[in-house]
XYZ file of N, CA and C in Angstrom:
615
model
N -15.086 -4.471 -12.831
C -14.847 -4.802 -11.438
C -15.490 -6.053 -11.174
N -14.615 -6.997 -10.502
C -15.255 -8.283 -10.236
C -14.714 -8.816 -8.799
N -15.573 -9.365 -8.026
C -15.163 -9.774 -6.730
C -15.800 -11.174 -6.475
N -14.911 -12.051 -5.995
C -15.225 -13.391 -5.588
C -14.696 -13.779 -4.312
N -14.508 -12.791 -3.370
C -13.858 -12.978 -2.085
C -14.760 -13.080 -1.100
N -14.332 -13.788 0.003
C -15.119 -14.081 1.254
C -14.439 -13.333 2.449
N -15.224 -12.510 3.098
C -14.665 -11.672 4.093
C -14.801 -12.368 5.353
N -13.664 -12.331 6.184
C -13.700 -12.813 7.641
C -14.185 -11.793 8.559
N -13.492 -11.609 9.687
C -13.946 -10.665 10.708
C -13.315 -9.328 10.448
N -12.035 -9.396 9.972
C -11.309 -8.138 9.783
C -10.789 -7.886 8.453
N -10.759 -8.897 7.577
C -10.279 -8.634 6.188
C -10.807 -9.871 5.361
N -10.612 -9.840 4.016
C -10.907 -10.997 3.174
C -10.045 -12.177 3.593
N -10.663 -13.395 3.506
C -9.869 -14.534 3.910
C -9.701 -15.570 2.684
N -10.446 -15.384 1.653
C -10.453 -16.488 0.566
C -11.102 -15.772 -0.679
N -10.596 -16.337 -1.933
C -11.108 -15.883 -3.166
C -10.132 -14.777 -3.798
N -10.791 -13.741 -4.366
C -10.073 -12.761 -4.968
C -10.917 -11.609 -5.476
N -10.333 -10.638 -5.973
C -11.132 -9.592 -6.731
C -10.088 -8.912 -7.685
N -10.716 -8.228 -8.643
C -9.912 -7.398 -9.505
C -10.689 -6.206 -10.085
N -10.068 -5.121 -10.326
C -10.794 -3.952 -10.743
C -9.939 -3.248 -11.768
N -10.597 -2.916 -12.760
C -9.907 -2.060 -13.942
C -10.944 -0.979 -14.299
N -10.287 0.324 -14.213
C -11.053 1.461 -14.451
C -10.352 2.452 -15.292
N -11.065 3.164 -16.203
C -10.522 4.238 -17.015
C -11.446 5.379 -16.939
N -10.965 6.514 -16.311
C -11.754 7.669 -16.185
C -10.961 8.880 -16.921
N -11.861 9.594 -17.674
C -11.309 10.776 -18.387
C -11.628 12.135 -17.800
N -10.851 13.115 -17.813
C -11.177 14.430 -17.455
C -10.813 15.304 -18.662
N -11.766 16.035 -19.217
C -11.678 16.872 -20.342
C -12.214 18.264 -20.077
N -11.421 19.250 -20.350
C -11.935 20.697 -20.308
C -10.616 21.528 -20.017
N -10.633 22.157 -18.821
C -9.457 22.961 -18.400
C -8.253 22.123 -18.455
N -8.349 20.842 -17.815
C -7.370 19.925 -17.787
C -7.743 18.665 -18.565
N -6.804 18.064 -19.329
C -7.095 16.934 -20.124
C -6.086 15.803 -19.744
N -6.756 14.828 -19.137
C -5.934 13.594 -18.793
C -6.806 12.506 -18.546
N -6.238 11.321 -18.360
C -7.007 9.982 -18.220
C -6.327 9.365 -16.988
N -7.349 8.883 -16.060
C -6.846 8.037 -14.950
C -6.979 6.487 -15.296
N -6.010 5.774 -15.005
C -5.937 4.364 -15.319
C -5.624 3.572 -14.109
N -6.528 2.658 -13.607
C -6.415 1.777 -12.472
C -6.583 0.342 -12.849
N -5.568 -0.391 -12.409
C -5.587 -1.854 -12.426
C -5.214 -2.417 -11.195
N -6.080 -3.153 -10.550
C -5.868 -3.638 -9.135
C -6.358 -5.097 -9.046
N -5.451 -5.942 -8.801
C -5.623 -7.417 -8.660
C -5.355 -7.909 -7.296
N -6.294 -8.669 -6.693
C -5.989 -9.274 -5.304
C -6.427 -10.716 -5.377
N -5.649 -11.472 -4.601
C -5.966 -12.876 -4.388
C -5.729 -13.344 -3.064
N -6.671 -14.226 -2.514
C -6.540 -14.617 -1.017
C -6.597 -16.132 -0.984
N -5.576 -16.684 -0.407
C -5.587 -18.279 -0.358
C -5.720 -18.662 1.109
N -6.823 -19.314 1.430
C -7.203 -19.630 2.818
C -6.771 -21.031 3.158
N -5.824 -21.218 4.098
C -5.552 -22.536 4.587
C -5.709 -22.537 6.122
N -6.902 -22.951 6.662
C -7.258 -22.715 7.925
C -6.173 -22.996 8.900
N -5.900 -22.035 9.719
C -6.639 -20.833 10.034
C -5.986 -19.558 9.458
N -4.952 -19.665 8.460
C -4.194 -18.630 7.958
C -4.674 -18.202 6.522
N -4.416 -17.025 6.106
C -4.713 -16.662 4.686
C -3.349 -15.885 4.264
N -3.082 -16.350 2.993
C -1.943 -15.637 2.303
C -2.662 -14.713 1.329
N -2.334 -13.428 1.467
C -2.900 -12.411 0.610
C -2.016 -11.686 -0.316
N -2.322 -11.590 -1.588
C -1.515 -10.999 -2.580
C -2.166 -9.885 -3.301
N -1.413 -8.810 -3.675
C -2.024 -7.671 -4.278
C -0.945 -7.071 -5.357
N -1.460 -6.788 -6.517
C -0.702 -6.042 -7.431
C -1.521 -4.814 -8.043
N -0.945 -3.713 -8.108
C -1.737 -2.536 -8.554
C -0.885 -1.576 -9.290
N -1.547 -0.926 -10.227
C -0.987 0.197 -11.021
C -2.131 1.287 -11.049
N -1.677 2.555 -10.816
C -2.565 3.709 -10.867
C -1.719 4.751 -11.479
N -2.327 5.390 -12.527
C -1.499 6.417 -13.240
C -2.449 7.490 -13.941
N -1.882 8.476 -14.094
C -2.511 9.681 -14.985
C -1.692 9.821 -16.305
N -2.495 9.775 -17.347
C -1.917 9.754 -18.667
C -2.565 10.980 -19.467
N -1.773 11.592 -20.314
C -2.498 12.601 -21.190
C -1.635 13.907 -21.199
N -2.139 14.928 -21.881
C -1.493 16.173 -21.992
C -1.236 16.777 -20.617
N -2.265 16.811 -19.694
C -2.127 17.637 -18.523
C -1.979 16.724 -17.254
N -1.470 15.461 -17.507
C -1.432 14.485 -16.434
C -0.450 14.971 -15.292
N 0.554 15.829 -15.608
C 1.387 16.331 -14.575
C 1.350 17.861 -14.400
N 0.118 18.428 -14.700
C -0.127 19.731 -14.370
C 0.109 20.160 -12.924
N 0.731 21.298 -12.606
C 0.924 21.684 -11.287
C -0.331 21.873 -10.341
N -1.442 21.940 -11.008
C -2.664 22.121 -10.292
C -3.243 20.813 -9.708
N -2.652 19.703 -10.125
C -2.950 18.372 -9.678
C -2.033 17.880 -8.599
N -2.669 17.318 -7.594
C -1.866 16.861 -6.479
C -1.149 15.464 -6.909
N 0.198 15.453 -6.767
C 0.823 14.274 -7.237
C 0.328 12.947 -6.462
N 0.495 11.836 -7.024
C 0.252 10.563 -6.374
C 1.329 10.373 -5.424
N 0.934 9.623 -4.312
C 1.961 9.497 -3.133
C 2.102 7.982 -2.902
N 3.221 7.405 -3.173
C 3.373 5.933 -2.873
C 3.365 5.573 -1.384
N 3.792 6.488 -0.619
C 3.840 6.223 0.777
C 2.519 6.212 1.662
N 1.509 6.361 0.857
C 0.108 6.174 1.578
C 0.088 4.931 2.214
N -0.596 4.817 3.414
C -0.588 3.665 4.279
C -1.291 2.506 3.642
N -2.146 2.701 2.675
C -2.824 1.545 1.939
C -1.963 1.137 0.649
N -0.695 1.624 0.502
C 0.134 1.328 -0.639
C 1.362 0.776 0.045
N 2.381 1.496 0.336
C 3.672 1.043 0.900
C 3.782 1.621 2.332
N 3.644 0.777 3.320
C 3.746 1.298 4.703
C 5.213 1.475 5.046
N 5.424 2.453 6.002
C 6.691 2.845 6.437
C 7.258 4.096 5.854
N 6.388 4.795 5.023
C 6.905 5.940 4.151
C 5.862 7.117 4.290
N 5.116 7.147 5.373
C 4.033 8.159 5.522
C 4.639 9.608 5.355
N 3.896 10.569 4.948
C 4.300 11.954 4.746
C 4.754 12.583 6.051
N 4.069 12.328 7.122
C 4.482 13.041 8.307
C 5.629 12.477 9.016
N 6.225 11.300 8.420
C 7.285 10.753 9.143
C 8.748 11.213 8.569
N 8.701 12.181 7.564
C 9.817 12.633 6.952
C 10.205 13.995 7.538
N 11.523 14.211 7.862
C 12.028 15.445 8.319
C 13.534 15.534 7.740
N 14.224 16.596 8.272
C 15.653 16.771 7.767
C 16.489 15.612 8.111
N 16.297 15.074 9.288
C 17.107 13.859 9.721
C 16.902 12.622 8.968
N 15.675 12.623 8.149
C 15.322 11.367 7.554
C 15.676 11.482 5.999
N 16.257 12.581 5.637
C 16.601 12.703 4.170
C 18.090 12.307 3.915
N 18.330 11.882 2.591
C 19.604 11.508 2.352
C 20.575 12.584 2.302
N 21.930 12.129 2.284
C 22.951 13.318 2.418
C 22.956 14.110 1.190
N 22.443 13.714 0.050
C 22.484 14.594 -1.187
C 21.403 15.571 -1.264
N 20.457 15.480 -0.253
C 19.283 16.390 -0.174
C 19.714 17.806 0.298
N 19.417 18.848 -0.514
C 19.801 20.250 -0.234
C 18.709 21.160 -0.553
N 18.852 22.344 0.111
C 17.887 23.453 -0.182
C 16.513 23.131 0.237
N 16.239 22.322 1.333
C 14.758 21.955 1.719
C 14.373 20.777 0.992
N 14.930 20.475 -0.168
C 14.392 19.217 -0.836
C 14.785 17.982 -0.120
N 14.026 16.972 -0.346
C 14.370 15.485 0.247
C 14.176 14.508 -0.870
N 15.263 13.977 -1.396
C 15.274 13.062 -2.407
C 14.473 11.748 -2.061
N 14.615 11.351 -0.794
C 14.002 10.145 -0.311
C 12.484 10.276 -0.318
N 12.014 11.517 -0.140
C 10.584 11.690 -0.078
C 10.044 11.987 -1.431
N 10.797 12.863 -2.213
C 10.384 13.267 -3.640
C 10.205 12.003 -4.539
N 11.020 10.960 -4.374
C 10.879 9.784 -5.303
C 9.535 9.050 -5.033
N 8.924 9.308 -3.875
C 7.521 8.757 -3.603
C 6.426 9.448 -4.292
N 6.669 10.609 -4.878
C 5.709 11.420 -5.625
C 5.814 11.173 -7.153
N 4.668 11.168 -7.810
C 4.665 10.957 -9.248
C 3.324 11.015 -9.875
N 3.203 10.760 -11.159
C 1.943 10.806 -11.895
C 1.472 9.307 -12.074
N 2.459 8.385 -11.737
C 2.147 6.909 -11.975
C 2.833 6.247 -10.815
N 2.106 5.172 -10.286
C 2.680 4.412 -9.306
C 2.378 2.860 -9.649
N 3.217 1.906 -9.252
C 2.950 0.542 -9.333
C 3.378 -0.097 -7.955
N 2.697 -1.081 -7.420
C 3.090 -1.618 -6.113
C 2.625 -3.049 -6.128
N 3.143 -3.775 -4.902
C 2.714 -5.121 -4.707
C 2.777 -5.339 -3.223
N 1.883 -6.174 -2.743
C 1.843 -6.417 -1.286
C 1.659 -7.953 -1.107
N 2.275 -8.526 0.013
C 2.091 -9.866 0.326
C 1.863 -9.892 1.826
N 0.828 -10.568 2.388
C 0.565 -10.649 3.740
C 0.219 -12.077 4.185
N 0.844 -12.401 5.387
C 0.414 -13.622 6.019
C -0.424 -13.269 7.231
N -1.680 -13.674 7.128
C -2.742 -13.250 8.096
C -3.165 -14.379 9.019
N -3.207 -14.106 10.305
C -3.557 -15.107 11.322
C -4.636 -14.593 12.210
N -5.810 -14.985 12.276
C -6.870 -14.480 13.246
C -6.679 -14.971 14.781
N -6.290 -14.046 15.531
C -5.992 -14.390 16.825
C -7.265 -14.452 17.821
N -8.164 -13.458 17.737
C -9.402 -13.499 18.496
C -10.527 -13.339 17.559
N -11.555 -14.145 17.738
C -12.713 -14.126 16.869
C -13.758 -15.167 17.328
N -14.178 -15.913 16.335
C -15.132 -17.023 16.552
C -14.547 -18.428 16.439
N -15.316 -19.396 16.576
C -14.733 -20.740 16.413
C -14.251 -20.946 15.000
N -14.823 -20.335 14.007
C -14.436 -20.534 12.629
C -13.210 -19.674 12.282
N -13.229 -18.441 12.745
C -12.097 -17.416 12.468
C -11.515 -16.926 13.695
N -10.609 -17.727 14.281
C -9.877 -17.179 15.485
C -9.286 -18.317 16.162
N -8.154 -18.029 16.629
C -7.440 -19.115 17.626
C -8.079 -19.200 18.929
N -8.724 -18.032 19.349
C -9.388 -17.982 20.663
C -10.679 -17.262 20.499
N -11.763 -17.698 21.095
C -13.114 -17.080 20.971
C -13.120 -15.741 21.808
N -13.352 -14.709 21.146
C -13.557 -13.422 21.776
C -14.251 -12.493 20.715
N -15.569 -12.749 20.398
C -16.162 -12.159 19.363
C -16.399 -10.632 19.602
N -16.197 -10.157 20.798
C -16.450 -8.759 21.167
C -15.407 -7.901 20.479
N -14.233 -8.420 20.289
C -13.107 -7.674 19.592
C -12.272 -8.456 18.697
N -12.777 -8.940 17.596
C -11.975 -9.802 16.653
C -10.611 -9.073 16.247
N -9.598 -9.832 16.394
C -8.200 -9.297 16.179
C -7.505 -10.218 15.217
N -6.771 -9.610 14.288
C -5.970 -10.438 13.349
C -4.496 -9.899 13.393
N -3.573 -10.860 13.347
C -2.213 -10.640 13.295
C -1.611 -10.819 11.896
N -0.864 -9.863 11.296
C -0.324 -10.084 9.992
C 1.153 -9.742 9.834
N 1.791 -10.537 9.151
C 3.174 -10.138 8.698
C 3.137 -9.675 7.268
N 3.750 -8.564 6.839
C 3.744 -8.099 5.506
C 4.950 -7.660 4.892
N 4.945 -7.725 3.531
C 5.937 -7.231 2.715
C 5.396 -6.274 1.644
N 5.731 -5.042 1.649
C 5.227 -4.075 0.677
C 6.312 -3.577 -0.322
N 5.935 -3.251 -1.533
C 6.957 -2.687 -2.431
C 6.281 -1.864 -3.584
N 6.995 -0.903 -3.980
C 6.484 -0.190 -5.090
C 7.403 1.005 -5.613
N 6.967 1.583 -6.683
C 7.808 2.543 -7.249
C 6.824 3.585 -7.895
N 7.289 4.973 -7.856
C 6.559 6.071 -8.441
C 7.423 6.713 -9.448
N 6.714 7.187 -10.550
C 7.705 7.918 -11.587
C 6.671 8.919 -12.302
N 7.400 9.664 -13.101
C 6.771 10.681 -13.943
C 7.198 10.535 -15.349
N 6.643 11.317 -16.380
C 6.912 11.209 -17.805
C 8.380 11.618 -18.027
N 8.887 12.553 -17.084
C 10.225 12.948 -17.357
C 11.273 12.134 -16.505
N 10.869 11.515 -15.476
C 11.675 10.590 -14.657
C 11.114 9.178 -14.748
N 11.781 8.311 -15.413
C 11.338 6.905 -15.519
C 11.861 6.204 -14.253
N 11.141 5.101 -13.848
C 11.594 4.208 -12.744
C 12.912 3.595 -13.068
N 13.749 3.545 -12.036
C 15.046 2.816 -12.172
C 14.816 1.570 -11.366
N 14.785 0.390 -12.014
C 14.504 -0.873 -11.243
C 15.773 -1.399 -10.587
N 16.463 -0.662 -9.945
C 17.721 -1.048 -9.238
C 17.270 -1.467 -7.752
N 17.755 -2.622 -7.322
C 17.541 -2.945 -5.916
C 18.718 -2.464 -5.119
N 18.438 -1.458 -4.334
C 19.362 -0.793 -3.441
C 18.792 -0.258 -2.226
N 19.688 -0.066 -1.173
C 19.112 0.530 -0.012
C 19.791 1.896 0.233
N 20.699 2.364 -0.606
C 21.249 3.682 -0.382
C 21.204 4.605 -1.653
N 20.625 4.165 -2.691
C 20.366 4.992 -3.842
C 19.246 5.905 -3.592
N 19.331 7.272 -3.940
C 18.243 8.093 -3.645
C 17.404 8.410 -4.964
N 17.646 7.694 -5.981
C 16.898 7.903 -7.281
C 15.457 7.249 -7.195
N 14.893 7.112 -8.353
C 13.506 6.593 -8.395
C 13.595 5.134 -8.562
N 14.094 4.407 -7.341
C 14.190 3.084 -7.430
C 13.017 2.483 -6.685
N 12.691 1.205 -6.710
C 11.540 0.521 -5.843
C 11.916 0.761 -4.485
N 10.935 0.979 -3.658
C 11.127 1.115 -2.235
C 10.318 -0.101 -1.468
N 10.812 -0.704 -0.422
C 10.168 -1.763 0.075
C 10.120 -1.613 1.580
N 9.156 -2.353 2.300
C 9.082 -2.299 3.767
C 8.555 -3.696 4.076
N 8.862 -4.072 5.369
C 8.337 -5.217 5.919
C 7.953 -4.974 7.419
N 6.971 -5.781 7.870
C 6.631 -5.538 9.372
C 5.537 -6.389 9.717
N 4.922 -5.985 10.801
C 3.843 -6.715 11.488
C 2.723 -5.709 11.749
N 1.533 -6.258 11.794
C 0.306 -5.418 12.014
C -0.787 -6.147 12.870
N -1.624 -5.463 13.572
C -2.834 -5.876 14.191
C -3.984 -5.184 13.623
N -5.091 -5.917 13.306
C -6.256 -5.283 12.887
C -7.305 -5.700 13.849
N -8.150 -4.750 14.160
C -9.222 -4.945 15.165
C -10.578 -4.520 14.454
N -11.532 -5.369 14.692
C -13.002 -5.018 14.284
C -13.671 -4.450 15.433
N -13.946 -3.191 15.442
C -14.512 -2.335 16.432
C -16.073 -2.368 16.312
N -16.813 -3.034 17.167
C -18.279 -3.099 17.209
C -18.911 -3.528 15.928
N -18.058 -4.193 15.131
C -18.624 -4.774 13.853
C -18.809 -3.800 12.758
N -18.278 -2.472 13.042
C -18.524 -1.417 12.031
C -17.227 -0.866 11.383
N -16.127 -1.016 12.221
C -14.955 -0.234 11.850
C -13.689 -1.129 12.027
N -12.931 -1.330 11.000
C -11.735 -2.087 11.085
C -10.498 -1.083 11.225
N -9.876 -1.122 12.369
C -8.655 -0.361 12.714
C -7.442 -1.117 12.570
N -6.270 -0.461 12.164
C -4.907 -1.217 12.129
C -4.027 -0.417 12.795
N -2.992 -1.061 13.522
C -1.798 -0.566 13.970
C -0.643 -1.347 13.461
N 0.471 -0.876 13.172
C 1.548 -1.620 12.545
C 2.855 -1.060 12.971
N 3.997 -1.979 12.792
C 5.322 -1.561 12.758
C 5.888 -1.918 11.503
N 6.655 -1.029 10.910
C 7.292 -1.340 9.523
C 8.629 -0.915 9.516
N 9.463 -1.738 8.955
C 10.949 -1.483 8.650
C 10.995 -1.105 7.182
N 11.303 0.228 6.923
C 11.470 0.762 5.601
C 12.950 0.651 5.204
N 13.144 -0.075 4.056
C 14.544 -0.444 3.641
C 15.192 0.745 2.820
N 14.474 1.527 2.181
C 15.017 2.547 1.327
C 14.942 4.062 1.983
N 15.249 4.129 3.220
C 15.258 5.393 3.850
C 16.137 5.457 5.126
N 16.543 6.634 5.444
C 17.601 6.756 6.563
C 16.860 6.400 7.837
N 15.751 6.790 8.197
C 15.068 6.401 9.358
C 14.279 5.096 9.000
N 14.722 3.887 9.530
C 14.196 2.671 8.958
C 12.855 2.258 9.603
N 12.693 2.558 10.848
C 11.493 1.961 11.457
C 10.336 2.989 11.728
N 9.081 2.564 11.532
C 8.001 3.420 11.799
C 6.869 2.720 12.312
N 6.148 3.384 13.253
C 4.783 2.928 13.833
C 3.667 3.688 13.081
N 2.602 2.831 12.936
C 1.499 3.533 12.192
C 0.210 3.053 12.778
């Protein structure tokens, strides 16, 4: 793990960081967790361009054992616009039957890969980080593009760019968000996302 980033009032604004981890689990279940996470922040005052690429996966004999919770690509820290509670019968593809939802199921797997790009603009803050001074509630506006794919040992990813295919294709979303630094202790985020690979396209979070 290595970090050479500089944090602003709501998020990193310059530098970068990377993290590589290998963790083993041996006993009842035998598998290895592999994480590779690379981030880069380019600061051109007052904006920051943020880039991220990540892979997280389970490998080994029991990496897909039913006792393990599958990895979920729709987590809000991964690909926004696909959260678990946003799916229902009306948000599933026409080929989904018997309670299954192919648009949701393809977000589950033992391995995920994803990338994010953000354009960040500090709206409220200090003279150094902010278009307007309001240090009591630093606020950052961001435009983002998220994308990723999940897969299993039995179902390989299909790197087809499509908006109506319900297979294990990459899913993408784009949108805007606001981040707030609350009392200098908590960074909260609200966002609007347009999800391109699902029946219900728009989501608030």
